[in-house]
Short mmCIF file of C-alpha atoms in Angstrom, two decimals:
data_model
loop_
_atom_site.label_atom_id
_atom_site.label_comp_id
_atom_site.label_asym_id
_atom_site.label_seq_id
_atom_site.Cartn_x
_atom_site.Cartn_y
_atom_site.Cartn_z
CA MET A 1 20.26 8.76 -22.95
CA ASN A 2 23.25 8.80 -20.61
CA LYS A 3 21.96 7.14 -17.47
CA ASN A 4 25.21 7.45 -15.50
CA PRO A 5 26.26 11.11 -15.54
CA PHE A 6 28.27 10.61 -12.33
CA GLY A 7 29.78 7.23 -13.24
CA ASN A 8 29.30 3.77 -11.75
CA GLU A 9 31.76 4.47 -8.96
CA ILE A 10 29.25 6.55 -7.02
CA TYR A 11 26.18 4.51 -8.00
CA PHE A 12 27.75 1.20 -6.95
CA LYS A 13 29.25 2.59 -3.73
CA ARG A 14 28.28 0.81 -0.51
CA THR A 15 28.73 1.94 3.09
CA ARG A 16 30.99 -1.05 3.64
CA PRO A 17 33.13 -2.44 0.78
CA GLN A 18 31.82 -5.70 -0.65
CA LYS A 19 33.19 -7.99 -3.32
CA THR A 20 31.17 -8.11 -6.54
CA ASP A 21 29.67 -11.50 -7.33
CA VAL A 22 27.89 -13.13 -10.26
CA ARG A 23 24.57 -11.46 -9.50
CA GLY A 24 25.73 -7.91 -10.23
CA GLU A 25 25.34 -4.98 -7.87
CA TYR A 26 21.63 -4.19 -8.24
CA PHE A 27 20.33 -7.75 -8.48
CA ARG A 28 22.27 -8.43 -5.31
CA ASP A 29 20.48 -5.51 -3.66
CA GLN A 30 17.16 -7.08 -4.66
CA THR A 31 18.03 -10.26 -2.80
CA LYS A 32 19.25 -8.30 0.24
CA ILE A 33 15.90 -6.50 0.42
CA ILE A 34 13.76 -9.61 -0.16
CA HIS A 35 15.51 -11.60 2.57
CA SER A 36 15.31 -8.79 5.16
CA LEU A 37 12.89 -8.92 8.08
CA PRO A 38 11.36 -5.47 7.39
CA PHE A 39 10.47 -6.58 3.85
CA ARG A 40 8.79 -9.74 5.10
CA ARG A 41 6.61 -7.70 7.44
CA LEU A 42 5.19 -5.75 4.50
CA LYS A 43 2.83 -8.64 3.79
CA HIS A 44 0.89 -7.67 6.91
CA LYS A 45 0.97 -3.91 6.37
CA THR A 46 -1.88 -2.48 4.35
CA GLN A 47 -1.94 -0.06 1.48
CA VAL A 48 -5.17 1.84 2.26
CA PHE A 49 -7.62 -0.46 4.06
CA PHE A 50 -5.98 -1.53 7.31
CA ALA A 51 -6.17 -5.07 8.74
CA PRO A 52 -8.62 -6.30 6.06
CA ASP A 53 -10.42 -9.64 6.41
CA ASN A 54 -10.22 -10.13 2.65
CA ASP A 55 -7.08 -11.80 1.28
CA HIS A 56 -7.47 -10.00 -2.06
CA ILE A 57 -7.13 -6.46 -0.69
CA CYS A 58 -3.76 -4.91 -1.52
CA THR A 59 -1.05 -5.22 1.09
CA ARG A 60 2.14 -3.20 1.17
CA ILE A 61 4.19 -6.13 -0.13
CA GLU A 62 1.92 -6.43 -3.17
CA HIS A 63 2.23 -2.72 -3.76
CA VAL A 64 6.03 -2.74 -3.81
CA LEU A 65 5.96 -5.69 -6.23
CA HIS A 66 3.57 -3.74 -8.47
CA VAL A 67 5.89 -0.73 -8.39
CA ALA A 68 8.98 -2.84 -9.09
CA THR A 69 7.45 -4.61 -12.08
CA ILE A 70 5.96 -1.42 -13.50
CA ALA A 71 9.31 0.37 -13.20
CA ALA A 72 11.15 -2.54 -14.86
CA ALA A 73 8.58 -2.61 -17.68
CA ILE A 74 9.04 1.11 -18.30
CA CYS A 75 12.82 0.68 -18.42
CA ARG A 76 12.44 -2.18 -20.89
CA GLY A 77 10.10 -0.17 -23.11
CA LEU A 78 12.33 2.90 -23.14
CA ASN A 79 15.41 0.78 -23.88
CA GLN A 80 13.62 -0.76 -26.86
CA SER A 81 13.05 2.73 -28.26
CA GLY A 82 16.80 2.89 -28.92
CA ASN A 83 17.29 6.21 -27.16
CA TRP A 84 17.68 5.01 -23.58
CA GLN A 85 20.08 2.79 -21.63
CA LEU A 86 18.35 2.04 -18.36
CA ASP A 87 19.10 -0.66 -15.79
CA GLN A 88 16.03 -2.79 -15.07
CA ASP A 89 17.68 -4.41 -12.06
CA LEU A 90 18.26 -0.99 -10.49
CA ALA A 91 14.65 0.11 -11.03
CA TYR A 92 13.35 -3.20 -9.67
CA ALA A 93 15.54 -2.98 -6.56
CA ILE A 94 14.37 0.57 -5.80
CA GLY A 95 10.76 -0.52 -6.30
CA LEU A 96 11.15 -3.43 -3.89
CA GLY A 97 12.64 -1.23 -1.18
CA HIS A 98 10.80 2.03 -1.61
CA ASP A 99 8.19 1.44 1.14
CA ILE A 100 10.21 -0.83 3.42
CA GLY A 101 10.00 1.74 6.24
CA HIS A 102 6.27 2.36 5.98
CA ALA A 103 4.36 2.54 9.26
CA PRO A 104 1.38 0.28 10.03
CA PHE A 105 -2.04 1.46 8.81
CA GLY A 106 -0.71 3.09 5.64
CA HIS A 107 -0.48 6.85 5.31
CA GLU A 108 -2.85 7.36 8.26
CA GLY A 109 -0.39 5.52 10.49
CA GLU A 110 2.39 7.67 9.08
CA ARG A 111 0.51 10.86 9.94
CA ALA A 112 -0.41 9.56 13.40
CA LEU A 113 3.23 8.82 14.19
CA ALA A 114 4.25 12.26 12.94
CA ALA A 115 1.71 13.83 15.33
CA CYS A 116 3.39 12.06 18.26
CA ILE A 117 6.75 13.73 17.59
CA ALA A 118 5.68 17.07 16.09
CA PRO A 119 7.27 19.34 15.01
CA THR A 120 9.78 16.63 14.04
CA LEU A 121 8.74 14.98 10.79
CA PHE A 122 8.05 11.32 10.21
CA LEU A 123 8.10 10.53 6.49
CA HIS A 124 8.03 6.97 5.21
CA GLU A 125 10.55 7.79 2.47
CA VAL A 126 13.10 8.97 5.02
CA ASN A 127 12.27 6.10 7.33
CA SER A 128 12.68 3.59 4.49
CA TYR A 129 16.21 4.91 4.00
CA ARG A 130 16.83 4.65 7.76
CA VAL A 131 15.64 1.05 7.73
CA VAL A 132 17.91 -0.11 4.90
CA GLU A 133 20.92 1.94 6.04
CA HIS A 134 20.77 1.93 9.84
CA LEU A 135 18.09 -0.35 11.32
CA ALA A 136 17.73 -3.60 9.37
CA ASN A 137 19.88 -6.59 10.27
CA TYR A 138 19.86 -5.60 13.96
CA GLY A 139 21.39 -2.19 13.41
CA GLU A 140 23.92 -3.09 10.74
CA GLY A 141 21.76 -2.09 7.77
CA LEU A 142 21.58 -3.90 4.44
CA ASN A 143 24.66 -2.24 2.93
CA LEU A 144 22.87 -1.40 -0.33
CA THR A 145 24.36 0.54 -3.22
CA TYR A 146 24.12 4.33 -3.25
CA ALA A 147 21.84 4.31 -6.32
CA VAL A 148 19.25 2.05 -4.68
CA LYS A 149 19.26 3.96 -1.39
CA ASP A 150 18.97 7.26 -3.28
CA GLY A 151 15.95 5.99 -5.23
CA ILE A 152 14.27 4.73 -2.06
CA LEU A 153 14.79 8.03 -0.24
CA CYS A 154 13.61 10.21 -3.14
CA HIS A 155 10.64 8.19 -4.44
CA CYS A 156 7.80 10.47 -3.14
CA GLY A 157 4.79 9.06 -4.98
CA GLU A 158 2.53 11.76 -3.56
CA ASP A 159 4.08 14.46 -5.76
CA PHE A 160 1.55 15.45 -8.43
CA VAL A 161 3.01 18.90 -8.99
CA THR A 162 6.16 17.94 -10.89
CA LYS A 163 5.09 17.00 -14.43
CA GLN A 164 8.45 16.04 -15.92
CA LEU A 165 11.20 14.34 -13.95
CA ARG A 166 14.94 14.57 -14.49
CA PRO A 167 17.63 13.43 -12.06
CA THR A 168 19.28 15.95 -9.79
CA THR A 169 22.28 17.71 -11.29
CA VAL A 170 24.51 16.92 -8.30
CA PRO A 171 24.64 13.71 -6.23
CA ASN A 172 22.44 13.74 -3.14
CA ASP A 173 23.91 13.68 0.36
CA LEU A 174 21.56 10.98 1.64
CA GLU A 175 22.21 11.53 5.34
CA ALA A 176 21.31 15.21 4.97
CA ILE A 177 17.84 14.63 3.46
CA HIS A 178 14.99 14.85 5.98
CA ASP A 179 12.09 16.03 3.81
CA ARG A 180 10.52 15.43 0.40
CA HIS A 181 12.29 18.28 -1.38
CA CYS A 182 14.65 16.04 -3.31
CA LEU A 183 14.94 14.41 -6.71
CA PRO A 184 16.58 11.05 -7.42
CA THR A 185 20.12 10.92 -8.75
CA THR A 186 19.17 8.38 -11.46
CA TYR A 187 16.56 8.13 -14.18
CA GLU A 188 15.62 4.76 -12.71
CA GLY A 189 14.78 6.54 -9.47
CA CYS A 190 12.60 8.97 -11.42
CA ILE A 191 10.85 6.04 -13.08
CA VAL A 192 10.07 4.43 -9.71
CA ARG A 193 8.63 7.75 -8.57
CA VAL A 194 6.04 7.74 -11.37
CA SER A 195 5.56 3.97 -11.12
CA ASP A 196 4.40 4.47 -7.54
CA LYS A 197 1.53 6.62 -8.79
CA ILE A 198 0.63 4.17 -11.54
CA ALA A 199 0.59 1.30 -9.04
CA TYR A 200 -1.69 2.79 -6.42
CA LEU A 201 -4.15 4.88 -8.43
CA GLY A 202 -5.74 1.89 -10.11
CA ARG A 203 -5.35 -0.62 -7.30
CA ASP A 204 -6.95 1.68 -4.73
CA ILE A 205 -9.99 2.01 -7.01
CA GLU A 206 -10.19 -1.78 -7.32
CA ASP A 207 -10.06 -2.24 -3.55
CA ALA A 208 -12.58 0.55 -2.94
CA VAL A 209 -15.04 -1.19 -5.25
CA LYS A 210 -14.55 -4.44 -3.29
CA ALA A 211 -15.14 -2.49 -0.07
CA GLY A 212 -18.35 -1.00 -1.43
CA LEU A 213 -17.14 2.59 -1.12
CA ILE A 214 -17.61 3.25 -4.85
CA THR A 215 -18.75 1.53 -8.03
CA THR A 216 -16.98 1.59 -11.39
CA GLU A 217 -19.82 3.78 -12.66
CA ASP A 218 -18.78 6.46 -10.16
CA ILE A 219 -15.39 6.89 -11.87
CA PRO A 220 -15.31 10.08 -13.98
CA LEU A 221 -16.29 9.33 -17.59
CA ILE A 222 -13.10 10.79 -19.03
CA VAL A 223 -11.08 8.44 -16.84
CA GLN A 224 -13.21 5.49 -17.90
CA ASP A 225 -12.86 6.37 -21.59
CA GLU A 226 -9.21 7.42 -21.72
CA ILE A 227 -7.46 5.40 -18.98
CA GLY A 228 -9.78 2.60 -17.90
CA THR A 229 -11.71 1.33 -14.90
CA SER A 230 -9.72 -1.73 -13.83
CA ASN A 231 -6.28 -1.82 -12.28
CA GLY A 232 -4.86 -3.70 -15.28
CA GLU A 233 -6.29 -1.23 -17.79
CA ILE A 234 -5.01 1.78 -15.87
CA ILE A 235 -1.51 0.31 -15.47
CA ASN A 236 -1.26 -0.67 -19.13
CA THR A 237 -2.53 2.66 -20.44
CA LEU A 238 -0.24 4.77 -18.27
CA ILE A 239 2.87 2.67 -18.89
CA LEU A 240 2.43 2.86 -22.65
CA ASP A 241 1.70 6.59 -22.52
CA LEU A 242 4.78 7.30 -20.41
CA ILE A 243 7.04 5.26 -22.70
CA ASP A 244 5.66 6.90 -25.84
CA TYR A 245 5.95 10.42 -24.44
CA SER A 246 9.41 9.98 -22.87
CA LYS A 247 11.15 7.85 -25.51
CA ASP A 248 12.71 10.74 -27.43
CA LYS A 249 13.10 13.21 -24.53
CA ASP A 250 15.55 13.74 -21.67
CA CYS A 251 12.82 13.52 -19.03
CA ILE A 252 10.28 11.08 -17.62
CA GLY A 253 6.63 12.05 -17.80
CA PHE A 254 3.16 11.45 -19.13
CA SER A 255 1.65 13.17 -22.15
CA PRO A 256 -0.17 16.45 -21.33
CA GLU A 257 -3.50 14.79 -22.12
CA LYS A 258 -2.96 11.90 -19.73
CA THR A 259 -1.45 14.22 -17.09
CA ASP A 260 -4.74 16.15 -16.89
CA ILE A 261 -6.75 12.94 -16.62
CA ILE A 262 -4.43 11.54 -13.94
CA SER A 263 -5.02 14.73 -11.96
CA GLU A 264 -8.79 14.16 -12.21
CA LEU A 265 -8.36 10.53 -11.15
CA LYS A 266 -6.24 11.59 -8.18
CA THR A 267 -8.91 14.12 -7.12
CA PHE A 268 -11.60 11.44 -7.40
CA ASN A 269 -9.58 8.98 -5.29
CA TYR A 270 -8.97 11.52 -2.56
CA GLU A 271 -12.57 12.70 -2.40
CA ARG A 272 -14.34 9.35 -2.73
CA ILE A 273 -11.85 6.91 -1.19
CA TYR A 274 -9.18 8.41 1.07
CA HIS A 275 -11.51 11.06 2.58
CA ASN A 276 -14.60 8.85 2.59
CA SER A 277 -16.60 9.09 5.84
CA GLN A 278 -15.86 5.44 6.68
CA MET A 279 -12.15 6.06 6.15
CA ARG A 280 -12.31 9.16 8.38
CA GLN A 281 -13.76 7.05 11.20
CA ARG A 282 -10.92 4.57 10.80
CA LYS A 283 -8.46 7.48 10.88
CA GLU A 284 -9.72 8.48 14.32
CA THR A 285 -9.22 4.92 15.55
CA ILE A 286 -5.69 4.83 14.13
CA ASP A 287 -4.80 8.17 15.70
CA LYS A 288 -5.89 6.95 19.13
CA CYS A 289 -4.13 3.61 18.72
CA ILE A 290 -0.77 5.07 17.67
CA ALA A 291 -0.89 7.84 20.29
CA ALA A 292 -1.71 5.34 23.05
CA LEU A 293 1.14 3.05 22.02
CA PHE A 294 3.60 5.94 21.86
CA ASP A 295 2.58 7.17 25.33
CA TYR A 296 2.81 3.67 26.78
CA PHE A 297 6.33 3.03 25.47
CA ARG A 298 7.48 6.47 26.58
CA THR A 299 6.13 5.83 30.08
CA ILE A 300 7.84 2.48 30.53
CA PHE A 301 11.08 3.75 28.99
CA ASP A 302 11.12 6.62 31.47
CA LYS A 303 10.72 4.04 34.28
CA TYR A 304 13.28 1.45 33.16
CA GLY A 305 15.47 2.95 30.46
CA PHE A 306 17.93 0.35 29.22
CA ASP A 307 17.52 -1.97 32.21
CA TYR A 308 16.06 -4.64 29.93
CA THR A 309 15.16 -7.24 32.56
CA ALA A 310 13.21 -4.64 34.58
CA TYR A 311 10.50 -4.46 31.91
CA GLU A 312 9.22 -7.85 33.08
CA ARG A 313 7.82 -6.07 36.15
CA GLU A 314 5.07 -4.64 33.96
CA GLY A 315 3.66 -8.13 33.58
CA LYS A 316 2.88 -7.53 29.91
CA GLN A 317 4.36 -9.26 26.88
CA THR A 318 4.41 -5.90 25.09
CA ALA A 319 6.85 -4.43 27.61
CA THR A 320 9.13 -7.48 27.40
CA SER A 321 9.07 -7.41 23.60
CA PHE A 322 10.00 -3.73 23.58
CA ALA A 323 12.94 -4.42 25.91
CA ASN A 324 14.06 -7.32 23.71
CA TYR A 325 13.92 -5.03 20.67
CA MET A 326 16.14 -2.43 22.32
CA ALA A 327 18.58 -5.09 23.51
CA SER A 328 18.91 -6.39 19.94
CA MET A 329 19.53 -2.90 18.55
CA THR A 330 22.48 -1.70 20.61
CA LYS A 331 24.49 -1.19 17.42
CA ALA A 332 21.93 1.38 16.29
CA TYR A 333 21.04 3.13 19.56
CA HIS A 334 24.17 2.62 21.74
CA GLU A 335 21.92 2.81 24.83
CA ASP A 336 21.66 6.57 24.37
CA PRO A 337 18.68 7.87 26.43
CA SER A 338 18.41 10.99 24.25
CA LEU A 339 17.16 8.67 21.47
CA ARG A 340 14.08 7.65 23.47
CA ASP A 341 11.48 9.00 21.03
CA THR A 342 13.45 7.81 18.01
CA ILE A 343 13.55 4.28 19.43
CA ILE A 344 9.81 4.31 20.11
CA VAL A 345 8.97 5.61 16.63
CA ASP A 346 11.24 3.03 15.02
CA TYR A 347 9.60 0.26 17.02
CA ILE A 348 6.03 1.30 16.22
CA ALA A 349 6.84 1.99 12.57
CA GLY A 350 8.17 -1.54 12.24
CA MET A 351 4.92 -3.11 13.43
CA THR A 352 2.42 -4.76 11.12
CA ASP A 353 -1.22 -3.71 11.31
CA SER A 354 -2.23 -6.90 13.11
CA TYR A 355 0.65 -6.75 15.57
CA ALA A 356 -0.07 -3.10 16.41
CA LEU A 357 -3.68 -4.02 17.19
CA SER A 358 -2.65 -6.97 19.37
CA VAL A 359 -0.15 -4.76 21.23
CA MET A 360 -2.88 -2.18 21.71
CA GLU A 361 -5.11 -4.84 23.24
CA ASP A 362 -2.30 -5.92 25.58
CA VAL A 363 -1.68 -2.32 26.64
CA ILE A 364 -5.34 -1.46 27.30
CA LEU A 365 -6.60 -4.59 29.02
CA PRO A 366 -5.64 -5.11 32.68
CA ASN A 367 -3.25 -7.89 33.63
CA SER A 368 -4.91 -11.15 34.58
CA ILE A 369 -5.23 -11.83 38.28
CA LYS A 370 -3.35 -14.97 39.28
CA PHE A 371 -5.31 -17.22 41.62
CA PHE A 372 -3.56 -19.76 43.83
CA SER A 373 -5.29 -22.95 44.91
#
């Protein structure tokens, strides 16, 4: 399978020229992502259950590691079939970076942020691209290869409509993509897209059982019998099925039998986990939290703009931290007041769950009264 229809020149291209070193292009991108500040914050951003008090509940950093390893395993299996020539380092790099722009509080936080700027969209795929290209490294970006950025931008793990994935027939203009109507330019990007599903379907079940929302007996019998009930079983079954089905084809996909069962598993997860009454209550809390933060930052920006020292007048650490963020990001925002809402969304999206909650507490509670003896 020809994995480079457009040639390495476009796949290896970076925004700024960079000398190749012993690591190779895609392994180098892995290290760039791992050492970045946005990646480090993923350890305190949750997958589904926000700000958990259980260390064994999946965080966003665990999820991206799951996706990266699953994608690399699929590449290895397809390569061993003799019909494919896939780059494991590329797939792993895309997997590591695919959720680097995720908002706090998982998809609920993403939706809450989108509501603040409607009708403008906020999509974590697009924001992940913005982070690696424009925001990380204090506005300089990570200078990743085109192939990795393309895979990050086009990973859309929520797509259950497309059954068989093939790369786009023309290279994507990454700066022009602002929605989810795109396909990756590489097969590795397609593999990460399905790996995302494999990674969260089973792990979300495992966490929901720990949370007491469901039991393993609640899982549909056909899923139990044909895919499994544990995260490990589900991952193993779906990886092997995808490799076996795709090994002699020009597309990436699951067998028709497993596709139908995955659809049933997805329906079960949405009905019993994501739309569970307890999760709906948490959604209302998240909506209020994100909206309150957005309104607060908009209010103080309208008062002080880019006069960074003036934010100290608010007497709140949150206001000072926001000013410090803007001051550190002049390369990205150029002190352009028309970018007010973009700056605020970027700042909130970069928060961890725990930090967002602490900021919320600082915003809501009145300043302490200073008493003088």
